[in-house]
Amino acid sequence: MFRYLVRRFLQMILVFIATTFIVYALMYATGGDPIQALAGERPVSPTQRAQLVKEYGLDQPFWKRYLDYLNDLLHGDFGQTLTGRSINDIIAESLPTTAKLAVIAILTTILVGVTAGIIAAIRRGGIFDNSTLILTLIIIGVPTVVLAPVAQLVFTIKLPWFPTTAGEGNLYALLLPGIVLGALSVATAMRLTRTSFSENQRSDYVRTARSKGLPTRRVVGVHILRNSLIPIVTFLGIELGALMAGAIVTEGVFNINGVGFQLARALRTEDTPLVVGIVSVLVIIFLVASLVVDLLYAVLDPRIRYE
Amino acid sequence: MSSDFETVAATELHTATRGPQGEPNAPGQPHTMETQKPRSAGADAWRELRRKPLFWIGVAIAAVVVVMAAFPSLFTSADPTVCPLSRRMGGPSGEAIFGYDVQGCDVFAKAVYGTKNSVMIGGGAALLAGVVGMLLGLTAGFFGSWWDGIVSRIIDIVLGLPLLLAGIVFMKRVSNAGGGETARIVALIAILGLLGWTTAARVIRASVITAKQQDYVQAARMLGAGNGRIMWRHILPNAIAPFTVIITMALGAFIAAEATLSFLGVGLVPPSQSWGLAISEANPYKREDFVPLLVPSAFLALTVLAFIILGDTIREAFDPKLR
């Protein structure tokens, strides 16, 4: 286990360095004239330019600048936006809202997706199974860019059940966007649960449990369920990262002041440092989530032994 | 976004290969008594597919979409770039069945002409992802050792960048550099393709590693077959079914990703025609008139759905446990 941990950490560090490098190189090394971008339309005199170049370290070689950036990142400093605000502040303000949204989405996924998956697996081939299979196919087929505006149209304008915009995030207002965000994962979770559950239903230990005379509730609820949940946990962990990214569209449409909204705004206002900062945060969340999932795997399934 | 489809496909395929009947697509399925020639796994799957109405629905939608992309003028005589403000938000009429949008453009014509870019970008990216995924997966699984290590690390890195986030950063870079419609289309194909090949590569690599140890591969090697021939003739056919499924579903996911990037303003930009752009233009005005929002939304959702259905039905057809 220890050796696996070390290897997994090394792997994560490699991925972290490579991904931040790619993002940094793309956004800074080749993009336009940052001094002019800072000054806007006004002309910059050579002395001002020389001073700014020195102040921002633009006279340093590229690898040195990247290392400085990485060093700041490791100290938890994401730098400043073009307008001079601290990116840390912006992220600290908006991340809790996005986290709430993600929690609603994950809860929806678990409550609806996993339950429907179990029912479908138990009654495999029945009406419920077949109709949910087709339904989930349709849900997977509808991208968030379609689902979010249409859900807003139907459930806030035509049927005013929810507020149209959610703003700072009272929980009720976040409910509809959370469900929209979770919809894609609901369908996937349902299909995964169904596959893994019906596979476990056929295994020897289930036959043993049944022949011991255990009540069906116990066989299904304890024996099969616990074994079937392993792939679901993996999926949910990886999904957390995807949810953060998917939140860009949902938050934009519902006007929620979360990380995705800030990212969309940064894109519109050409605020490169803010884009890089937010993307770095999201990538870090994604990497940590997948690390936690990998470690959880070993805890959940004692059959898995890491060398 | 793509990870969802791919996770399902990969997981379900993975469980399928562990089934009691062995690999779903192992060559030489049990002989039937009345036929001399053994039916191949592909022929078996095709017999299964032919009977599914859902498969034909997917084929029909995909065919309409491709024809619409190639010959948009067959479906509408209106020009999507002619937008007089005088007919702003004009309702449905004989000339425009879905009316006009906030700029006075024909809603239906815009959606029809948007098909071409979606299909080109989705198809191009899927092709690129397929080629890269197949080459890297095949060679990594076959040669193993240090090359496998390098490919696996590259996969880790690419998986560390969520498709949409990385797409935003890359496309922002392309936007900064300027460049016209063609440059943006090429950039979108390259970005989606280069970020989307990992699942395909993993599936191919896994089935190559399984197949490599099989007796028939050893036999082929002893008969003097070279690496290329073994990979192409003996190993690849094992992996082609799950590969097809993943690439088909990825095609739908890439089309959705293009629409999302255009919606966010970093994909295609006006005056290009794109469903994502049309949705983003119509979204703020949906309280007054929601038809311009629903038409491109329906086009996008049906197209993505068609490829997801195709992938799903093909996967089921190749899975002997579901028969």
PDB file of N, CA, C and O in Angstrom, chain A residues 247-282:
ATOM      1  N   ALA A 247     -20.260  23.365 -14.700  1.00  0.00           N
ATOM      2  CA  ALA A 247     -20.922  24.476 -14.016  1.00  0.00           C
ATOM      3  C   ALA A 247     -20.771  25.778 -14.785  1.00  0.00           C
ATOM      4  O   ALA A 247     -21.532  26.713 -14.557  1.00  0.00           O
ATOM      5  N   ILE A 248     -19.795  25.848 -15.722  1.00  0.00           N
ATOM      6  CA  ILE A 248     -19.599  27.099 -16.456  1.00  0.00           C
ATOM      7  C   ILE A 248     -20.882  27.495 -17.174  1.00  0.00           C
ATOM      8  O   ILE A 248     -21.334  28.633 -17.087  1.00  0.00           O
ATOM      9  N   VAL A 249     -21.466  26.524 -17.896  1.00  0.00           N
ATOM     10  CA  VAL A 249     -22.666  26.822 -18.664  1.00  0.00           C
ATOM     11  C   VAL A 249     -23.848  27.062 -17.726  1.00  0.00           C
ATOM     12  O   VAL A 249     -24.556  28.065 -17.834  1.00  0.00           O
ATOM     13  N   THR A 250     -24.045  26.141 -16.768  1.00  0.00           N
ATOM     14  CA  THR A 250     -25.196  26.246 -15.870  1.00  0.00           C
ATOM     15  C   THR A 250     -25.171  27.561 -15.099  1.00  0.00           C
ATOM     16  O   THR A 250     -26.174  28.259 -15.008  1.00  0.00           O
ATOM     17  N   GLU A 251     -24.005  27.891 -14.554  1.00  0.00           N
ATOM     18  CA  GLU A 251     -23.919  29.128 -13.772  1.00  0.00           C
ATOM     19  C   GLU A 251     -24.108  30.353 -14.639  1.00  0.00           C
ATOM     20  O   GLU A 251     -24.702  31.350 -14.209  1.00  0.00           O
ATOM     21  N   GLY A 252     -23.619  30.277 -15.870  1.00  0.00           N
ATOM     22  CA  GLY A 252     -23.801  31.406 -16.769  1.00  0.00           C
ATOM     23  C   GLY A 252     -25.276  31.638 -17.062  1.00  0.00           C
ATOM     24  O   GLY A 252     -25.764  32.761 -17.010  1.00  0.00           O
ATOM     25  N   VAL A 253     -25.987  30.541 -17.367  1.00  0.00           N
ATOM     26  CA  VAL A 253     -27.394  30.667 -17.732  1.00  0.00           C
ATOM     27  C   VAL A 253     -28.216  31.140 -16.539  1.00  0.00           C
ATOM     28  O   VAL A 253     -29.067  32.025 -16.659  1.00  0.00           O
ATOM     29  N   PHE A 254     -27.983  30.573 -15.350  1.00  0.00           N
ATOM     30  CA  PHE A 254     -28.800  30.919 -14.194  1.00  0.00           C
ATOM     31  C   PHE A 254     -28.216  32.082 -13.395  1.00  0.00           C
ATOM     32  O   PHE A 254     -28.707  32.412 -12.322  1.00  0.00           O
ATOM     33  N   ASN A 255     -27.146  32.680 -13.929  1.00  0.00           N
ATOM     34  CA  ASN A 255     -26.576  33.854 -13.296  1.00  0.00           C
ATOM     35  C   ASN A 255     -26.154  33.596 -11.849  1.00  0.00           C
ATOM     36  O   ASN A 255     -26.452  34.382 -10.950  1.00  0.00           O
ATOM     37  N   ILE A 256     -25.504  32.464 -11.624  1.00  0.00           N
ATOM     38  CA  ILE A 256     -25.067  32.117 -10.274  1.00  0.00           C
ATOM     39  C   ILE A 256     -23.630  32.587 -10.106  1.00  0.00           C
ATOM     40  O   ILE A 256     -22.776  32.293 -10.947  1.00  0.00           O
ATOM     41  N   ASN A 257     -23.357  33.272  -9.022  1.00  0.00           N
ATOM     42  CA  ASN A 257     -22.026  33.834  -8.850  1.00  0.00           C
ATOM     43  C   ASN A 257     -21.031  32.782  -8.347  1.00  0.00           C
ATOM     44  O   ASN A 257     -20.534  32.856  -7.241  1.00  0.00           O
ATOM     45  N   GLY A 258     -20.745  31.794  -9.181  1.00  0.00           N
ATOM     46  CA  GLY A 258     -19.812  30.739  -8.801  1.00  0.00           C
ATOM     47  C   GLY A 258     -18.547  30.808  -9.646  1.00  0.00           C
ATOM     48  O   GLY A 258     -18.327  31.765 -10.395  1.00  0.00           O
ATOM     49  N   VAL A 259     -17.714  29.763  -9.520  1.00  0.00           N
ATOM     50  CA  VAL A 259     -16.443  29.749 -10.231  1.00  0.00           C
ATOM     51  C   VAL A 259     -16.636  29.770 -11.746  1.00  0.00           C
ATOM     52  O   VAL A 259     -15.935  30.485 -12.465  1.00  0.00           O
ATOM     53  N   GLY A 260     -17.623  28.983 -12.206  1.00  0.00           N
ATOM     54  CA  GLY A 260     -17.872  28.919 -13.645  1.00  0.00           C
ATOM     55  C   GLY A 260     -18.299  30.261 -14.204  1.00  0.00           C
ATOM     56  O   GLY A 260     -17.894  30.665 -15.302  1.00  0.00           O
ATOM     57  N   PHE A 261     -19.115  30.973 -13.438  1.00  0.00           N
ATOM     58  CA  PHE A 261     -19.580  32.297 -13.851  1.00  0.00           C
ATOM     59  C   PHE A 261     -18.396  33.253 -13.972  1.00  0.00           C
ATOM     60  O   PHE A 261     -18.264  34.001 -14.945  1.00  0.00           O
ATOM     61  N   GLN A 262     -17.515  33.192 -12.970  1.00  0.00           N
ATOM     62  CA  GLN A 262     -16.325  34.044 -13.001  1.00  0.00           C
ATOM     63  C   GLN A 262     -15.447  33.708 -14.200  1.00  0.00           C
ATOM     64  O   GLN A 262     -14.887  34.596 -14.835  1.00  0.00           O
ATOM     65  N   LEU A 263     -15.354  32.406 -14.497  1.00  0.00           N
ATOM     66  CA  LEU A 263     -14.534  31.984 -15.631  1.00  0.00           C
ATOM     67  C   LEU A 263     -15.128  32.527 -16.929  1.00  0.00           C
ATOM     68  O   LEU A 263     -14.412  33.068 -17.780  1.00  0.00           O
ATOM     69  N   ALA A 264     -16.463  32.410 -17.069  1.00  0.00           N
ATOM     70  CA  ALA A 264     -17.107  32.916 -18.276  1.00  0.00           C
ATOM     71  C   ALA A 264     -16.898  34.423 -18.393  1.00  0.00           C
ATOM     72  O   ALA A 264     -16.644  34.943 -19.480  1.00  0.00           O
ATOM     73  N   ARG A 265     -16.966  35.117 -17.252  1.00  0.00           N
ATOM     74  CA  ARG A 265     -16.787  36.558 -17.285  1.00  0.00           C
ATOM     75  C   ARG A 265     -15.348  36.908 -17.662  1.00  0.00           C
ATOM     76  O   ARG A 265     -15.095  37.819 -18.453  1.00  0.00           O
ATOM     77  N   ALA A 266     -14.407  36.140 -17.077  1.00  0.00           N
ATOM     78  CA  ALA A 266     -13.002  36.378 -17.395  1.00  0.00           C
ATOM     79  C   ALA A 266     -12.741  36.175 -18.886  1.00  0.00           C
ATOM     80  O   ALA A 266     -11.951  36.895 -19.492  1.00  0.00           O
ATOM     81  N   LEU A 267     -13.424  35.187 -19.477  1.00  0.00           N
ATOM     82  CA  LEU A 267     -13.250  34.943 -20.907  1.00  0.00           C
ATOM     83  C   LEU A 267     -13.761  36.135 -21.708  1.00  0.00           C
ATOM     84  O   LEU A 267     -13.140  36.556 -22.678  1.00  0.00           O
ATOM     85  N   ARG A 268     -14.904  36.683 -21.282  1.00  0.00           N
ATOM     86  CA  ARG A 268     -15.492  37.802 -22.015  1.00  0.00           C
ATOM     87  C   ARG A 268     -14.629  39.053 -21.897  1.00  0.00           C
ATOM     88  O   ARG A 268     -14.473  39.798 -22.856  1.00  0.00           O
ATOM     89  N   THR A 269     -14.077  39.283 -20.693  1.00  0.00           N
ATOM     90  CA  THR A 269     -13.319  40.512 -20.495  1.00  0.00           C
ATOM     91  C   THR A 269     -11.839  40.328 -20.802  1.00  0.00           C
ATOM     92  O   THR A 269     -11.033  41.198 -20.499  1.00  0.00           O
ATOM     93  N   GLU A 270     -11.486  39.176 -21.395  1.00  0.00           N
ATOM     94  CA  GLU A 270     -10.103  38.924 -21.810  1.00  0.00           C
ATOM     95  C   GLU A 270      -9.134  38.978 -20.636  1.00  0.00           C
ATOM     96  O   GLU A 270      -8.002  39.445 -20.776  1.00  0.00           O
ATOM     97  N   ASP A 271      -9.582  38.567 -19.457  1.00  0.00           N
ATOM     98  CA  ASP A 271      -8.733  38.637 -18.271  1.00  0.00           C
ATOM     99  C   ASP A 271      -7.924  37.346 -18.151  1.00  0.00           C
ATOM    100  O   ASP A 271      -8.287  36.416 -17.435  1.00  0.00           O
ATOM    101  N   THR A 272      -6.803  37.298 -18.886  1.00  0.00           N
ATOM    102  CA  THR A 272      -6.018  36.073 -18.964  1.00  0.00           C
ATOM    103  C   THR A 272      -5.577  35.522 -17.595  1.00  0.00           C
ATOM    104  O   THR A 272      -5.749  34.338 -17.335  1.00  0.00           O
ATOM    105  N   PRO A 273      -5.030  36.353 -16.689  1.00  0.00           N
ATOM    106  CA  PRO A 273      -4.588  35.780 -15.411  1.00  0.00           C
ATOM    107  C   PRO A 273      -5.731  35.118 -14.645  1.00  0.00           C
ATOM    108  O   PRO A 273      -5.533  34.069 -14.020  1.00  0.00           O
ATOM    109  N   LEU A 274      -6.926  35.700 -14.720  1.00  0.00           N
ATOM    110  CA  LEU A 274      -8.064  35.116 -14.012  1.00  0.00           C
ATOM    111  C   LEU A 274      -8.453  33.778 -14.632  1.00  0.00           C
ATOM    112  O   LEU A 274      -8.735  32.807 -13.922  1.00  0.00           O
ATOM    113  N   VAL A 275      -8.424  33.703 -15.979  1.00  0.00           N
ATOM    114  CA  VAL A 275      -8.734  32.434 -16.648  1.00  0.00           C
ATOM    115  C   VAL A 275      -7.752  31.364 -16.184  1.00  0.00           C
ATOM    116  O   VAL A 275      -8.146  30.268 -15.755  1.00  0.00           O
ATOM    117  N   VAL A 276      -6.456  31.686 -16.230  1.00  0.00           N
ATOM    118  CA  VAL A 276      -5.440  30.708 -15.842  1.00  0.00           C
ATOM    119  C   VAL A 276      -5.619  30.309 -14.377  1.00  0.00           C
ATOM    120  O   VAL A 276      -5.542  29.135 -14.019  1.00  0.00           O
ATOM    121  N   GLY A 277      -5.891  31.296 -13.514  1.00  0.00           N
ATOM    122  CA  GLY A 277      -6.056  31.009 -12.090  1.00  0.00           C
ATOM    123  C   GLY A 277      -7.210  30.051 -11.838  1.00  0.00           C
ATOM    124  O   GLY A 277      -7.052  29.045 -11.140  1.00  0.00           O
ATOM    125  N   ILE A 278      -8.368  30.352 -12.439  1.00  0.00           N
ATOM    126  CA  ILE A 278      -9.541  29.505 -12.191  1.00  0.00           C
ATOM    127  C   ILE A 278      -9.336  28.112 -12.775  1.00  0.00           C
ATOM    128  O   ILE A 278      -9.643  27.108 -12.128  1.00  0.00           O
ATOM    129  N   VAL A 279      -8.780  28.072 -13.995  1.00  0.00           N
ATOM    130  CA  VAL A 279      -8.543  26.748 -14.592  1.00  0.00           C
ATOM    131  C   VAL A 279      -7.583  25.947 -13.711  1.00  0.00           C
ATOM    132  O   VAL A 279      -7.785  24.748 -13.485  1.00  0.00           O
ATOM    133  N   SER A 280      -6.559  26.603 -13.162  1.00  0.00           N
ATOM    134  CA  SER A 280      -5.623  25.875 -12.290  1.00  0.00           C
ATOM    135  C   SER A 280      -6.346  25.312 -11.069  1.00  0.00           C
ATOM    136  O   SER A 280      -6.132  24.158 -10.694  1.00  0.00           O
ATOM    137  N   VAL A 281      -7.204  26.129 -10.454  1.00  0.00           N
ATOM    138  CA  VAL A 281      -7.942  25.645  -9.284  1.00  0.00           C
ATOM    139  C   VAL A 281      -8.780  24.436  -9.640  1.00  0.00           C
ATOM    140  O   VAL A 281      -8.775  23.419  -8.936  1.00  0.00           O
ATOM    141  N   LEU A 282      -9.489  24.540 -10.766  1.00  0.00           N
ATOM    142  CA  LEU A 282     -10.372  23.433 -11.151  1.00  0.00           C
ATOM    143  C   LEU A 282      -9.570  22.176 -11.451  1.00  0.00           C
ATOM    144  O   LEU A 282      -9.980  21.068 -11.088  1.00  0.00           O
TER     145      LEU A 282
END
